[in-house]
mmCIF file of N, CA, C and O in Angstrom:
data_model
loop_
_atom_site.group_PDB
_atom_site.id
_atom_site.type_symbol
_atom_site.label_atom_id
_atom_site.label_comp_id
_atom_site.label_asym_id
_atom_site.label_seq_id
_atom_site.Cartn_x
_atom_site.Cartn_y
_atom_site.Cartn_z
ATOM 1 N N GLU A 1 104.841 119.597 99.946
ATOM 2 C CA GLU A 1 103.817 119.422 98.898
ATOM 3 C C GLU A 1 104.433 118.902 97.760
ATOM 4 O O GLU A 1 105.495 119.280 97.255
ATOM 5 N N LEU A 2 103.690 117.988 96.974
ATOM 6 C CA LEU A 2 104.213 117.295 95.890
ATOM 7 C C LEU A 2 103.236 117.507 94.666
ATOM 8 O O LEU A 2 102.039 117.524 94.877
ATOM 9 N N SER A 3 103.867 117.697 93.467
ATOM 10 C CA SER A 3 102.686 117.807 92.335
ATOM 11 C C SER A 3 103.228 116.899 91.327
ATOM 12 O O SER A 3 104.326 116.852 91.124
ATOM 13 N N PHE A 4 102.226 116.176 90.842
ATOM 14 C CA PHE A 4 102.338 115.302 89.713
ATOM 15 C C PHE A 4 101.442 115.633 88.637
ATOM 16 O O PHE A 4 100.411 116.135 88.843
ATOM 17 N N GLN A 5 101.997 114.976 87.493
ATOM 18 C CA GLN A 5 101.111 115.076 86.135
ATOM 19 C C GLN A 5 101.062 113.729 85.697
ATOM 20 O O GLN A 5 102.070 112.965 85.382
ATOM 21 N N THR A 6 99.793 113.122 85.561
ATOM 22 C CA THR A 6 99.776 111.714 85.180
ATOM 23 C C THR A 6 98.578 111.427 84.199
ATOM 24 O O THR A 6 97.524 112.150 84.334
ATOM 25 N N THR A 7 98.722 110.387 83.387
ATOM 26 C CA THR A 7 97.465 110.023 82.508
ATOM 27 C C THR A 7 97.291 108.640 82.784
ATOM 28 O O THR A 7 96.538 108.072 82.068
ATOM 29 N N ASP A 8 98.006 107.950 83.903
ATOM 30 C CA ASP A 8 97.846 106.574 84.291
ATOM 31 C C ASP A 8 96.441 106.502 84.628
ATOM 32 O O ASP A 8 95.881 106.786 85.822
ATOM 33 N N PRO A 9 95.529 105.646 84.052
ATOM 34 C CA PRO A 9 94.289 105.256 84.313
ATOM 35 C C PRO A 9 94.225 104.590 85.637
ATOM 36 O O PRO A 9 93.082 104.805 86.374
ATOM 37 N N ARG A 10 95.080 103.954 86.081
ATOM 38 C CA ARG A 10 95.077 103.237 87.584
ATOM 39 C C ARG A 10 94.756 104.267 88.605
ATOM 40 O O ARG A 10 94.136 104.269 89.568
ATOM 41 N N VAL A 11 95.881 105.297 88.468
ATOM 42 C CA VAL A 11 95.827 106.509 89.364
ATOM 43 C C VAL A 11 94.372 107.157 89.214
ATOM 44 O O VAL A 11 93.880 107.657 90.449
ATOM 45 N N LEU A 12 94.003 107.565 88.123
ATOM 46 C CA LEU A 12 92.904 108.456 88.017
ATOM 47 C C LEU A 12 91.617 107.815 88.439
ATOM 48 O O LEU A 12 90.728 108.239 89.034
ATOM 49 N N SER A 13 91.531 106.482 88.151
ATOM 50 C CA SER A 13 90.413 105.666 88.750
ATOM 51 C C SER A 13 90.347 105.536 90.126
ATOM 52 O O SER A 13 89.241 105.628 90.882
ATOM 53 N N VAL A 14 91.498 105.262 90.777
ATOM 54 C CA VAL A 14 91.608 105.420 92.319
ATOM 55 C C VAL A 14 91.040 106.660 92.820
ATOM 56 O O VAL A 14 90.298 106.749 93.983
ATOM 57 N N LEU A 15 91.526 107.606 92.375
ATOM 58 C CA LEU A 15 91.137 109.015 92.807
ATOM 59 C C LEU A 15 89.618 109.190 92.464
ATOM 60 O O LEU A 15 88.922 109.896 93.454
ATOM 61 N N ASP A 16 89.114 108.883 91.284
ATOM 62 C CA ASP A 16 87.771 108.923 90.957
ATOM 63 C C ASP A 16 86.945 108.197 91.963
ATOM 64 O O ASP A 16 85.804 108.725 92.530
ATOM 65 N N LYS A 17 87.196 106.924 92.320
ATOM 66 C CA LYS A 17 86.426 106.331 93.236
ATOM 67 C C LYS A 17 86.246 106.850 94.565
ATOM 68 O O LYS A 17 85.316 106.725 95.455
ATOM 69 N N GLN A 18 87.292 107.622 95.099
ATOM 70 C CA GLN A 18 87.266 108.330 96.317
ATOM 71 C C GLN A 18 86.528 109.818 96.172
ATOM 72 O O GLN A 18 86.512 110.467 97.033
ATOM 73 N N GLY A 19 86.211 109.999 95.047
ATOM 74 C CA GLY A 19 85.494 111.358 94.528
ATOM 75 C C GLY A 19 86.433 112.432 94.560
ATOM 76 O O GLY A 19 86.091 113.626 94.734
ATOM 77 N N ILE A 20 87.759 112.347 94.252
ATOM 78 C CA ILE A 20 88.699 113.379 94.149
ATOM 79 C C ILE A 20 88.939 113.557 92.618
ATOM 80 O O ILE A 20 89.256 112.663 91.900
ATOM 81 N N GLU A 21 88.630 114.921 92.228
ATOM 82 C CA GLU A 21 88.771 115.261 90.906
ATOM 83 C C GLU A 21 90.413 115.452 90.537
ATOM 84 O O GLU A 21 90.898 116.072 91.272
ATOM 85 N N SER A 22 90.715 115.280 89.173
ATOM 86 C CA SER A 22 91.812 115.606 88.791
ATOM 87 C C SER A 22 91.870 116.343 87.473
ATOM 88 O O SER A 22 91.456 115.802 86.534
ATOM 89 N N GLU A 23 92.072 117.464 87.404
ATOM 90 C CA GLU A 23 92.073 118.479 86.238
ATOM 91 C C GLU A 23 93.182 118.193 85.448
ATOM 92 O O GLU A 23 94.483 118.498 85.762
ATOM 93 N N ASP A 24 93.011 117.499 84.297
ATOM 94 C CA ASP A 24 94.164 117.335 83.287
ATOM 95 C C ASP A 24 95.175 116.450 83.988
ATOM 96 O O ASP A 24 96.373 116.712 83.568
ATOM 97 N N GLY A 25 94.829 115.460 84.841
ATOM 98 C CA GLY A 25 95.941 114.583 85.254
ATOM 99 C C GLY A 25 96.800 115.131 86.513
ATOM 100 O O GLY A 25 97.867 114.718 86.882
ATOM 101 N N GLN A 26 96.438 116.498 86.907
ATOM 102 C CA GLN A 26 97.223 117.052 87.800
ATOM 103 C C GLN A 26 96.887 116.676 89.228
ATOM 104 O O GLN A 26 95.796 116.669 89.637
ATOM 105 N N ILE A 27 97.747 116.338 90.015
ATOM 106 C CA ILE A 27 97.682 115.669 91.333
ATOM 107 C C ILE A 27 98.652 116.603 92.245
ATOM 108 O O ILE A 27 99.815 116.518 92.092
ATOM 109 N N VAL A 28 97.859 117.062 93.228
ATOM 110 C CA VAL A 28 98.827 117.869 94.233
ATOM 111 C C VAL A 28 98.263 117.109 95.687
ATOM 112 O O VAL A 28 97.476 117.170 95.986
ATOM 113 N N ILE A 29 99.525 116.664 96.233
ATOM 114 C CA ILE A 29 99.686 115.948 97.515
ATOM 115 C C ILE A 29 100.229 116.925 98.487
ATOM 116 O O ILE A 29 101.344 117.475 98.236
ATOM 117 N N SER A 30 99.573 117.158 99.621
ATOM 118 C CA SER A 30 99.944 118.048 100.654
ATOM 119 C C SER A 30 99.887 117.430 102.008
ATOM 120 O O SER A 30 98.872 116.588 102.248
ATOM 121 N N ARG A 31 100.858 117.530 102.855
ATOM 122 C CA ARG A 31 100.705 117.023 104.404
ATOM 123 C C ARG A 31 101.291 118.029 105.310
ATOM 124 O O ARG A 31 102.275 118.541 105.145
ATOM 125 N N LYS A 32 100.398 118.444 106.091
ATOM 126 C CA LYS A 32 100.792 119.428 107.329
ATOM 127 C C LYS A 32 100.866 118.609 108.608
ATOM 128 O O LYS A 32 99.877 117.870 109.028
ATOM 129 N N ILE A 33 102.050 118.623 109.172
ATOM 130 C CA ILE A 33 102.410 117.994 110.369
ATOM 131 C C ILE A 33 102.509 118.876 111.596
ATOM 132 O O ILE A 33 103.401 119.881 111.549
ATOM 133 N N THR A 34 101.748 118.743 112.637
ATOM 134 C CA THR A 34 101.969 119.654 113.987
ATOM 135 C C THR A 34 102.175 118.803 115.156
ATOM 136 O O THR A 34 102.322 117.481 114.944
ATOM 137 N N MET A 35 102.368 119.283 116.124
ATOM 138 C CA MET A 35 102.696 118.571 117.338
ATOM 139 C C MET A 35 101.482 117.723 117.623
ATOM 140 O O MET A 35 101.708 116.519 118.210
ATOM 141 N N ASP A 36 100.218 118.103 117.333
ATOM 142 C CA ASP A 36 99.034 117.303 117.827
ATOM 143 C C ASP A 36 98.594 116.359 116.705
ATOM 144 O O ASP A 36 98.026 115.183 117.223
ATOM 145 N N ASN A 37 98.818 116.610 115.491
ATOM 146 C CA ASN A 37 98.245 115.750 114.568
ATOM 147 C C ASN A 37 98.693 116.054 113.061
ATOM 148 O O ASN A 37 99.729 116.812 112.925
ATOM 149 N N SER A 38 98.176 115.511 112.244
ATOM 150 C CA SER A 38 98.716 115.826 110.698
ATOM 151 C C SER A 38 97.385 115.591 109.805
ATOM 152 O O SER A 38 96.494 114.954 110.027
ATOM 153 N N THR A 39 97.489 116.577 108.826
ATOM 154 C CA THR A 39 96.458 116.635 107.832
ATOM 155 C C THR A 39 97.071 116.125 106.417
ATOM 156 O O THR A 39 98.166 116.877 105.768
ATOM 157 N N THR A 40 96.589 115.347 105.853
ATOM 158 C CA THR A 40 96.866 114.839 104.462
ATOM 159 C C THR A 40 95.732 115.138 103.359
ATOM 160 O O THR A 40 94.614 114.758 103.768
ATOM 161 N N ARG A 41 96.211 115.743 102.407
ATOM 162 C CA ARG A 41 95.226 116.326 101.064
ATOM 163 C C ARG A 41 95.862 115.716 99.914
ATOM 164 O O ARG A 41 97.074 115.774 99.551
ATOM 165 N N ILE A 42 94.870 115.329 99.053
ATOM 166 C CA ILE A 42 95.036 115.085 97.640
ATOM 167 C C ILE A 42 94.195 116.104 97.014
ATOM 168 O O ILE A 42 92.851 115.733 97.065
ATOM 169 N N ASN A 43 94.699 117.030 96.018
ATOM 170 C CA ASN A 43 93.780 117.900 95.372
ATOM 171 C C ASN A 43 92.745 118.589 96.144
ATOM 172 O O ASN A 43 91.739 118.780 96.140
ATOM 173 N N GLY A 44 93.312 118.990 97.545
ATOM 174 C CA GLY A 44 92.442 119.889 98.454
ATOM 175 C C GLY A 44 91.506 118.820 99.227
ATOM 176 O O GLY A 44 90.854 119.443 100.130
ATOM 177 N N GLU A 45 91.281 117.679 98.853
ATOM 178 C CA GLU A 45 90.420 116.766 99.836
ATOM 179 C C GLU A 45 91.357 116.160 100.873
ATOM 180 O O GLU A 45 92.333 115.530 100.523
ATOM 181 N N SER A 46 90.708 115.995 101.917
ATOM 182 C CA SER A 46 91.416 115.263 102.988
ATOM 183 C C SER A 46 91.353 113.847 102.884
ATOM 184 O O SER A 46 90.277 113.253 102.445
ATOM 185 N N VAL A 47 92.517 113.044 103.111
ATOM 186 C CA VAL A 47 92.468 111.565 102.849
ATOM 187 C C VAL A 47 93.352 110.854 104.068
ATOM 188 O O VAL A 47 93.853 111.543 104.731
ATOM 189 N N THR A 48 92.948 109.763 104.178
ATOM 190 C CA THR A 48 93.761 108.822 105.071
ATOM 191 C C THR A 48 95.239 108.651 104.709
ATOM 192 O O THR A 48 95.442 108.694 103.277
ATOM 193 N N LEU A 49 95.976 108.308 105.494
ATOM 194 C CA LEU A 49 97.385 107.845 105.112
ATOM 195 C C LEU A 49 97.491 106.505 104.275
ATOM 196 O O LEU A 49 98.350 106.391 103.386
ATOM 197 N N ALA A 50 96.547 105.751 104.692
ATOM 198 C CA ALA A 50 96.500 104.486 104.008
ATOM 199 C C ALA A 50 96.074 104.842 102.503
ATOM 200 O O ALA A 50 96.607 104.145 101.510
ATOM 201 N N PHE A 51 94.961 105.615 102.188
ATOM 202 C CA PHE A 51 94.687 106.048 100.873
ATOM 203 C C PHE A 51 95.944 106.817 100.080
ATOM 204 O O PHE A 51 96.099 106.539 98.951
ATOM 205 N N LEU A 52 96.520 107.614 100.844
ATOM 206 C CA LEU A 52 97.742 108.253 100.275
ATOM 207 C C LEU A 52 98.693 107.267 99.876
ATOM 208 O O LEU A 52 99.239 107.380 98.659
ATOM 209 N N ARG A 53 98.948 106.251 100.542
ATOM 210 C CA ARG A 53 99.979 105.163 100.386
ATOM 211 C C ARG A 53 99.549 104.526 99.013
ATOM 212 O O ARG A 53 100.334 104.271 98.112
ATOM 213 N N SER A 54 98.346 104.189 98.937
ATOM 214 C CA SER A 54 97.640 103.597 97.690
ATOM 215 C C SER A 54 97.832 104.256 96.417
ATOM 216 O O SER A 54 98.135 103.813 95.463
ATOM 217 N N VAL A 55 97.847 105.721 96.524
ATOM 218 C CA VAL A 55 98.160 106.492 95.486
ATOM 219 C C VAL A 55 99.497 106.644 95.200
ATOM 220 O O VAL A 55 100.120 106.453 93.978
ATOM 221 N N THR A 56 100.304 106.910 96.157
ATOM 222 C CA THR A 56 101.751 107.082 95.740
ATOM 223 C C THR A 56 102.380 105.838 95.516
ATOM 224 O O THR A 56 103.427 105.912 94.711
ATOM 225 N N ASP A 57 102.072 104.712 95.808
ATOM 226 C CA ASP A 57 102.568 103.330 95.336
ATOM 227 C C ASP A 57 102.416 103.305 93.742
ATOM 228 O O ASP A 57 103.360 102.644 93.285
ATOM 229 N N LEU A 58 101.414 104.047 93.168
ATOM 230 C CA LEU A 58 101.179 104.002 91.840
ATOM 231 C C LEU A 58 101.956 105.000 91.121
ATOM 232 O O LEU A 58 102.262 104.945 89.863
ATOM 233 N N LEU A 59 102.296 106.258 91.925
ATOM 234 C CA LEU A 59 102.905 107.243 91.256
ATOM 235 C C LEU A 59 104.511 107.261 91.366
ATOM 236 O O LEU A 59 105.111 107.612 90.498
ATOM 237 N N VAL A 60 105.129 106.705 92.475
ATOM 238 C CA VAL A 60 106.379 106.546 92.758
ATOM 239 C C VAL A 60 106.888 105.259 93.200
ATOM 240 O O VAL A 60 106.319 104.563 93.958
ATOM 241 N N ASP A 61 108.096 104.980 92.605
ATOM 242 C CA ASP A 61 108.782 103.829 92.988
ATOM 243 C C ASP A 61 110.164 104.125 93.250
ATOM 244 O O ASP A 61 110.891 104.886 92.419
ATOM 245 N N VAL A 62 110.793 103.863 94.314
ATOM 246 C CA VAL A 62 111.939 104.174 94.840
ATOM 247 C C VAL A 62 113.047 103.417 94.299
ATOM 248 O O VAL A 62 113.020 102.077 94.433
ATOM 249 N N HIS A 63 114.019 103.878 93.627
ATOM 250 C CA HIS A 63 115.183 103.104 93.080
ATOM 251 C C HIS A 63 116.411 103.531 93.638
ATOM 252 O O HIS A 63 116.723 104.701 94.085
ATOM 253 N N GLY A 64 117.345 102.697 94.024
ATOM 254 C CA GLY A 64 118.589 102.899 94.416
ATOM 255 C C GLY A 64 119.693 101.710 93.978
ATOM 256 O O GLY A 64 119.134 100.912 93.447
ATOM 257 N N GLN A 65 121.009 101.826 94.120
ATOM 258 C CA GLN A 65 121.795 100.866 93.735
ATOM 259 C C GLN A 65 121.584 99.620 94.360
ATOM 260 O O GLN A 65 121.323 99.564 95.594
ATOM 261 N N HIS A 66 121.416 98.465 93.673
ATOM 262 C CA HIS A 66 121.208 97.221 94.115
ATOM 263 C C HIS A 66 119.833 96.791 94.663
ATOM 264 O O HIS A 66 119.433 95.958 95.396
ATOM 265 N N GLU A 67 118.725 97.909 94.626
ATOM 266 C CA GLU A 67 117.654 97.542 95.087
ATOM 267 C C GLU A 67 116.425 98.010 94.271
ATOM 268 O O GLU A 67 116.543 99.147 93.411
ATOM 269 N N HIS A 68 115.259 97.518 94.663
ATOM 270 C CA HIS A 68 114.005 98.060 93.826
ATOM 271 C C HIS A 68 112.909 97.780 94.803
ATOM 272 O O HIS A 68 112.542 96.671 94.949
ATOM 273 N N GLN A 69 112.268 98.740 95.140
ATOM 274 C CA GLN A 69 111.245 98.621 96.074
ATOM 275 C C GLN A 69 109.952 97.854 95.776
ATOM 276 O O GLN A 69 109.494 97.226 96.761
ATOM 277 N N SER A 70 109.691 97.869 94.592
ATOM 278 C CA SER A 70 108.488 97.109 94.188
ATOM 279 C C SER A 70 108.555 95.603 94.341
ATOM 280 O O SER A 70 107.785 94.874 94.334
ATOM 281 N N LEU A 71 109.912 95.222 94.164
ATOM 282 C CA LEU A 71 110.110 93.690 94.390
ATOM 283 C C LEU A 71 110.039 93.383 96.002
ATOM 284 O O LEU A 71 109.803 92.113 96.004
ATOM 285 N N LEU A 72 109.798 94.279 96.932
ATOM 286 C CA LEU A 72 109.533 93.866 98.233
ATOM 287 C C LEU A 72 108.107 93.591 98.511
ATOM 288 O O LEU A 72 107.891 92.949 99.614
ATOM 289 N N TYR A 73 107.182 93.906 97.817
ATOM 290 C CA TYR A 73 105.792 93.601 97.799
ATOM 291 C C TYR A 73 105.477 92.331 97.199
ATOM 292 O O TYR A 73 105.240 92.329 96.005
ATOM 293 N N LYS A 74 104.922 91.543 98.081
ATOM 294 C CA LYS A 74 104.403 90.202 97.641
ATOM 295 C C LYS A 74 103.478 90.372 96.524
ATOM 296 O O LYS A 74 103.330 89.493 95.479
ATOM 297 N N LYS A 75 102.476 91.251 96.559
ATOM 298 C CA LYS A 75 101.361 91.593 95.667
ATOM 299 C C LYS A 75 102.012 91.753 94.196
ATOM 300 O O LYS A 75 101.134 91.464 93.315
ATOM 301 N N ASN A 76 103.317 92.258 94.138
ATOM 302 C CA ASN A 76 103.987 92.407 92.814
ATOM 303 C C ASN A 76 104.516 91.300 92.131
ATOM 304 O O ASN A 76 104.987 91.310 90.937
ATOM 305 N N HIS A 77 104.752 90.149 92.903
ATOM 306 C CA HIS A 77 105.563 89.201 92.404
ATOM 307 C C HIS A 77 105.056 88.402 91.073
ATOM 308 O O HIS A 77 105.775 88.255 90.381
ATOM 309 N N LEU A 78 103.850 88.158 91.112
ATOM 310 C CA LEU A 78 103.124 87.298 90.085
ATOM 311 C C LEU A 78 103.209 88.336 88.818
ATOM 312 O O LEU A 78 103.572 87.853 87.741
ATOM 313 N N THR A 79 103.132 89.744 89.035
ATOM 314 C CA THR A 79 103.016 90.445 87.761
ATOM 315 C C THR A 79 104.490 90.508 87.256
ATOM 316 O O THR A 79 104.680 90.496 86.073
ATOM 317 N N ILE A 80 105.575 90.630 88.164
ATOM 318 C CA ILE A 80 106.989 90.773 87.672
ATOM 319 C C ILE A 80 107.131 89.387 87.023
ATOM 320 O O ILE A 80 107.864 89.336 85.993
ATOM 321 N N PHE A 81 106.832 88.362 87.580
ATOM 322 C CA PHE A 81 107.204 86.987 86.951
ATOM 323 C C PHE A 81 106.572 86.837 85.686
ATOM 324 O O PHE A 81 107.211 86.355 84.699
ATOM 325 N N SER A 82 105.249 87.421 85.542
ATOM 326 C CA SER A 82 104.664 87.287 84.163
ATOM 327 C C SER A 82 105.278 88.092 83.276
ATOM 328 O O SER A 82 105.541 87.562 82.047
ATOM 329 N N MET A 83 105.966 89.228 83.598
ATOM 330 C CA MET A 83 106.622 90.180 82.627
ATOM 331 C C MET A 83 107.894 89.484 82.142
ATOM 332 O O MET A 83 108.387 89.611 81.065
ATOM 333 N N LEU A 84 108.519 88.774 83.097
ATOM 334 C CA LEU A 84 109.841 88.022 82.827
ATOM 335 C C LEU A 84 109.649 86.866 81.949
ATOM 336 O O LEU A 84 110.401 86.712 80.996
ATOM 337 N N GLN A 85 108.531 86.290 81.978
ATOM 338 C CA GLN A 85 107.972 85.105 81.139
ATOM 339 C C GLN A 85 108.091 85.503 79.777
ATOM 340 O O GLN A 85 108.617 84.782 78.906
ATOM 341 N N HIS A 86 107.647 86.858 79.372
ATOM 342 C CA HIS A 86 107.317 87.039 78.251
ATOM 343 C C HIS A 86 108.734 87.501 77.580
ATOM 344 O O HIS A 86 108.984 87.603 76.393
ATOM 345 N N LEU A 87 109.690 87.768 78.292
ATOM 346 C CA LEU A 87 111.050 88.137 78.012
ATOM 347 C C LEU A 87 111.715 87.131 77.586
ATOM 348 O O LEU A 87 112.869 87.231 76.797
ATOM 349 N N LEU A 88 111.554 85.790 78.017
ATOM 350 C CA LEU A 88 112.349 84.626 78.024
ATOM 351 C C LEU A 88 111.958 83.734 76.707
ATOM 352 O O LEU A 88 111.117 83.818 76.066
#
């Protein structure tokens, strides 16, 4: 189980579109894995793994020495390029 506190409108909008309420930006993600299946919930509501990934991609970015996960996603390349242009 993971607990997040966010005010990011992108995250809250994605949850709202799915009908998942977030009290004061509190997000609780839980996953129960058994031999037969798994159950994934956000704030007590069952969600698909694909939906969970769409939310967690907005909440978490994995950093390690010499790597940055968001650079691996083609959908982020134009945004990153645009941000770099403003710095140059």
